Tab-separated table of C-alpha atoms in Angstrom:
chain	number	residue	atom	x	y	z
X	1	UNK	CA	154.128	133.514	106.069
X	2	UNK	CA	155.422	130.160	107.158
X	3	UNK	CA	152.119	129.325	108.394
X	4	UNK	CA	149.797	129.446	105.298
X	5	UNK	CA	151.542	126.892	102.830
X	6	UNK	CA	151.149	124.550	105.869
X	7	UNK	CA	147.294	125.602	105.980
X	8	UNK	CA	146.638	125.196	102.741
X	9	UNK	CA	148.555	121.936	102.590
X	10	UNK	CA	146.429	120.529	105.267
X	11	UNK	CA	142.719	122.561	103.800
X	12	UNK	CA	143.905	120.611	100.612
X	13	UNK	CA	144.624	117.059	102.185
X	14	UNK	CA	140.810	117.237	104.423
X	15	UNK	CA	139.415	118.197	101.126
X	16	UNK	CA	140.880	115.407	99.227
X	17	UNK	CA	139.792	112.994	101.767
X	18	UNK	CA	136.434	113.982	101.985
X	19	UNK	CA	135.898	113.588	98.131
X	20	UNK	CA	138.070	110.453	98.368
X	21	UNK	CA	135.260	107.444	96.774
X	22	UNK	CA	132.751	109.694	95.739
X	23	UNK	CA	130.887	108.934	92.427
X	24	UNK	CA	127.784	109.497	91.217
X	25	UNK	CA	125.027	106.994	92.201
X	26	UNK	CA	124.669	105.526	88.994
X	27	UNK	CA	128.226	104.672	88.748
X	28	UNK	CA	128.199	102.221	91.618
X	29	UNK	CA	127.074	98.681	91.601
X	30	UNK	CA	124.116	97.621	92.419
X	31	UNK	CA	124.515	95.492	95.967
X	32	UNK	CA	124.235	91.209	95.544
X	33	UNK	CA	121.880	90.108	97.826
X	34	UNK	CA	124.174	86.796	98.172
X	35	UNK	CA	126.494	89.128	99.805
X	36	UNK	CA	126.284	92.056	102.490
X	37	UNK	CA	126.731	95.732	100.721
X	38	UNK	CA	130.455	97.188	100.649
X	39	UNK	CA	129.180	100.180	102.696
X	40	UNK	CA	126.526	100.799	104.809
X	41	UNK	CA	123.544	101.350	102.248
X	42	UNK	CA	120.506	103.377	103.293
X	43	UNK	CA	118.249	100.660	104.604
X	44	UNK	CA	114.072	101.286	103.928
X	45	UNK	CA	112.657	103.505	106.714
X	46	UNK	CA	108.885	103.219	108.575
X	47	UNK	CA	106.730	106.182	107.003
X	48	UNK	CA	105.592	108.772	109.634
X	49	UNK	CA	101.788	108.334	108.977
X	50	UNK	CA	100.596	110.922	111.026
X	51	UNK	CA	102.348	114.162	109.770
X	52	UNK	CA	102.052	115.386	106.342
X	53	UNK	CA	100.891	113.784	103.002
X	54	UNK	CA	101.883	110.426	102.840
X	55	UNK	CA	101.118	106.868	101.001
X	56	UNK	CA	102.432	103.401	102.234
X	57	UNK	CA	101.217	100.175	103.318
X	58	UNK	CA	101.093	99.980	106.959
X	59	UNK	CA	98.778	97.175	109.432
X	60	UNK	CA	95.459	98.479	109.769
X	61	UNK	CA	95.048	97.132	113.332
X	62	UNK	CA	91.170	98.793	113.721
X	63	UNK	CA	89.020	100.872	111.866
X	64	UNK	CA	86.496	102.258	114.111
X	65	UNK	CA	83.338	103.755	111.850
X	66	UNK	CA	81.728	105.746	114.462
X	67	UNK	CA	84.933	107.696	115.819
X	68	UNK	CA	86.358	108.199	112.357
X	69	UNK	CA	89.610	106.750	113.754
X	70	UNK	CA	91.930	104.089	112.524
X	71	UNK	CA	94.752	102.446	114.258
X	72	UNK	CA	97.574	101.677	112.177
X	73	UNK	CA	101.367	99.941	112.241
X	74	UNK	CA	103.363	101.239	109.710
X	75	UNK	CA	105.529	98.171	108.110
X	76	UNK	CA	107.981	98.073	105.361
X	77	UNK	CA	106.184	95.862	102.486
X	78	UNK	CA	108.998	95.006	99.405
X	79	UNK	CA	109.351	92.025	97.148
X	80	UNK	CA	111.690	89.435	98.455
X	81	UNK	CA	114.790	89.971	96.580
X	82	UNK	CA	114.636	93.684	97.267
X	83	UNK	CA	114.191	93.188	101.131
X	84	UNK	CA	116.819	91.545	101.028
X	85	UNK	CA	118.944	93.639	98.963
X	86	UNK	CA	117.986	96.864	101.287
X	87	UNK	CA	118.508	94.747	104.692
X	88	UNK	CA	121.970	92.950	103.606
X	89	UNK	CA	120.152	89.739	104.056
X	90	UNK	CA	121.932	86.940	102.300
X	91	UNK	CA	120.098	85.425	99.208
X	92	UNK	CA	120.206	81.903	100.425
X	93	UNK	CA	117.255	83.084	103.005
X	94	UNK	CA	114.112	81.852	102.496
X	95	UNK	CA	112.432	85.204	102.583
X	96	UNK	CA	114.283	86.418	99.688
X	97	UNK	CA	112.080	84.223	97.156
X	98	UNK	CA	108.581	85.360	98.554
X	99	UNK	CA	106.409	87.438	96.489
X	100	UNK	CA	105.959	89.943	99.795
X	101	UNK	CA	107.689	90.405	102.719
X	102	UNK	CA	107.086	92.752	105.456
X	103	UNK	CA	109.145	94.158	108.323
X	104	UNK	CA	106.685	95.280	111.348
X	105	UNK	CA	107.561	98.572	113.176
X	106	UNK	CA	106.206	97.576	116.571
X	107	UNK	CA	104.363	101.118	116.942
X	108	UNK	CA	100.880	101.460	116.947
X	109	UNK	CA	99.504	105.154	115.355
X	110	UNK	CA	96.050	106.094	115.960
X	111	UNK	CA	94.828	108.209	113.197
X	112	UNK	CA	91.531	110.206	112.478
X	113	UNK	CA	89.719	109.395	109.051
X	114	UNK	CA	88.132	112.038	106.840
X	115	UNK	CA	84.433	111.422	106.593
X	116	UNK	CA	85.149	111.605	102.509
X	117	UNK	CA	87.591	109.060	103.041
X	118	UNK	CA	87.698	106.203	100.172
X	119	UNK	CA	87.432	102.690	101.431
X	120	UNK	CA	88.423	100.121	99.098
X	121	UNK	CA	88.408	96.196	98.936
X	122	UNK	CA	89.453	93.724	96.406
X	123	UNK	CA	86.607	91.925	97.622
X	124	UNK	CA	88.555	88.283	98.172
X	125	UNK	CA	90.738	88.355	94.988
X	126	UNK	CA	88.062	89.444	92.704
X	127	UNK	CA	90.082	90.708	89.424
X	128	UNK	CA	87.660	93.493	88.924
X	129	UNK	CA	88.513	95.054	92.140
X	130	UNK	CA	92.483	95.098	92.147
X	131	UNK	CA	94.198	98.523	91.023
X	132	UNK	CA	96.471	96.833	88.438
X	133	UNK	CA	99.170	99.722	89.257
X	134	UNK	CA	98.851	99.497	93.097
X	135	UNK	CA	97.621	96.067	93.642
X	136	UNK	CA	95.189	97.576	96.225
X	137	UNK	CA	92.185	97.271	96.258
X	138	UNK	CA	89.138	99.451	94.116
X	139	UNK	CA	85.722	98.350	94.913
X	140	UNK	CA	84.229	100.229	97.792
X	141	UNK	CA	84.035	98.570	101.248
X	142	UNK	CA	81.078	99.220	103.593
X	143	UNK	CA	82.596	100.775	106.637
X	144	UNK	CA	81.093	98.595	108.869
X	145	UNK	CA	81.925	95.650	107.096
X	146	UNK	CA	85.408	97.053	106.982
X	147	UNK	CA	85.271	97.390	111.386
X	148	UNK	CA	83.554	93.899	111.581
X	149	UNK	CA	86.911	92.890	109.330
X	150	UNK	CA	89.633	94.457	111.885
X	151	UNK	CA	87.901	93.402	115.027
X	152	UNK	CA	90.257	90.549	115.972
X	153	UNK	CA	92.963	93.151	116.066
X	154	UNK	CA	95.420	90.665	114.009
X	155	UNK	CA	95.503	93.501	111.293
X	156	UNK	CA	95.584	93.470	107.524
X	157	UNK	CA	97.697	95.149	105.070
X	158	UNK	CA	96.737	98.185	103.163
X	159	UNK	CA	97.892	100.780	101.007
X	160	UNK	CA	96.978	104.077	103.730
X	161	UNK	CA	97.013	107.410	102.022
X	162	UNK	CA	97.041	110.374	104.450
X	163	UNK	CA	96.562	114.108	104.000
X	164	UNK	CA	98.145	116.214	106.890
X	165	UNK	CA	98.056	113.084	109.000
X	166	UNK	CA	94.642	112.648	108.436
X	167	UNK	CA	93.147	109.261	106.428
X	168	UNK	CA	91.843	110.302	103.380
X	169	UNK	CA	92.034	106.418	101.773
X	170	UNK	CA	91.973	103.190	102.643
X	171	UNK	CA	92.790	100.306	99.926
X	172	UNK	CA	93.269	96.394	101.163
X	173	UNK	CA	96.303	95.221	99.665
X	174	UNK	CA	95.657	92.131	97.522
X	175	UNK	CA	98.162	89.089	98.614
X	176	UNK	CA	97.582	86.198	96.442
């Protein structure tokens, strides 16, 4: 009988330090990004492109019309001041004040592309092709003009939509 007010002393102490600084998310503040987060924040991960349903902007390193294949780098694409918020990146950095920056993943995917698949341009900046919401491009691009475009291999940035790790869209990201 000795034994259990000890037990529950110490079941209630690990269960008081486990709930110790919990609150709800949106009761803490939101990180400075002149200063590094209090705790380690969840920092912005590389999408998995070629599993499952997904939609990010990755490096499209080749589109190849005749195989249906793409080959692809997925990146991490935020506005400056969030980058740096999400990396702990100090706000005096130069990289916090761009429109765009992107974080490379160093892996190359090699994905297969629907025959239905959308290609889209915003055909150099052309207002009438840029998806207001996405920024991505909505005139259709000619598939071969699209492979003569990724030949260099020095790969541009679009928004890649996949369905069961299959390219079902392609839409050029517009970077003024």
């Amino acid at each position: 009988m000795k034994r259990i007010p000890g037990l529950v002393a110490g079941l209630v102490t690990a269960l008081a330090l486990l709930t110790a600084g919990c609150t709800a998310f949106d009761e803490q503040p939101a990180p400075s990004p002149t200063s590094a987060p209090a705790s380690a924040a969840p920092t912005p991960t590389f999408t998995d492109v070629s599993r499952g349903d997904t939609e990010s902007v990755v490096k499209l390193l080749k589109y190849d019309a005749r195989a249906l294949a793409v080959v692809v780098e997925p990146t991490v694409f935020l506005d400056g001041t969030t980058f740096c918020t999400a990396f702990g990146i100090p706000g005096t950095d130069p990289r916090c004040e761009r429109s765009w920056v992107t974080e490379d993943s160093k892996t190359k995917v090699t994905l297969p592309v629907t025959t239905r698949a959308k290609l889209l341009t915003v055909r150099d900046g052309d207002p009438e092709c840029i998806d207001e919401r996405t920024g991505a491009g909505a005139c259709l691009w000619d598939p071969a003009e699209l492979a003569r475009r990724t030949a260099p291999a020095d790969g541009i940035l679009v928004r890649l939509t996949t369905e069961d790790g299959t390219a079902t869209r392609i839409a050029e990201v517009y970077l003024p």
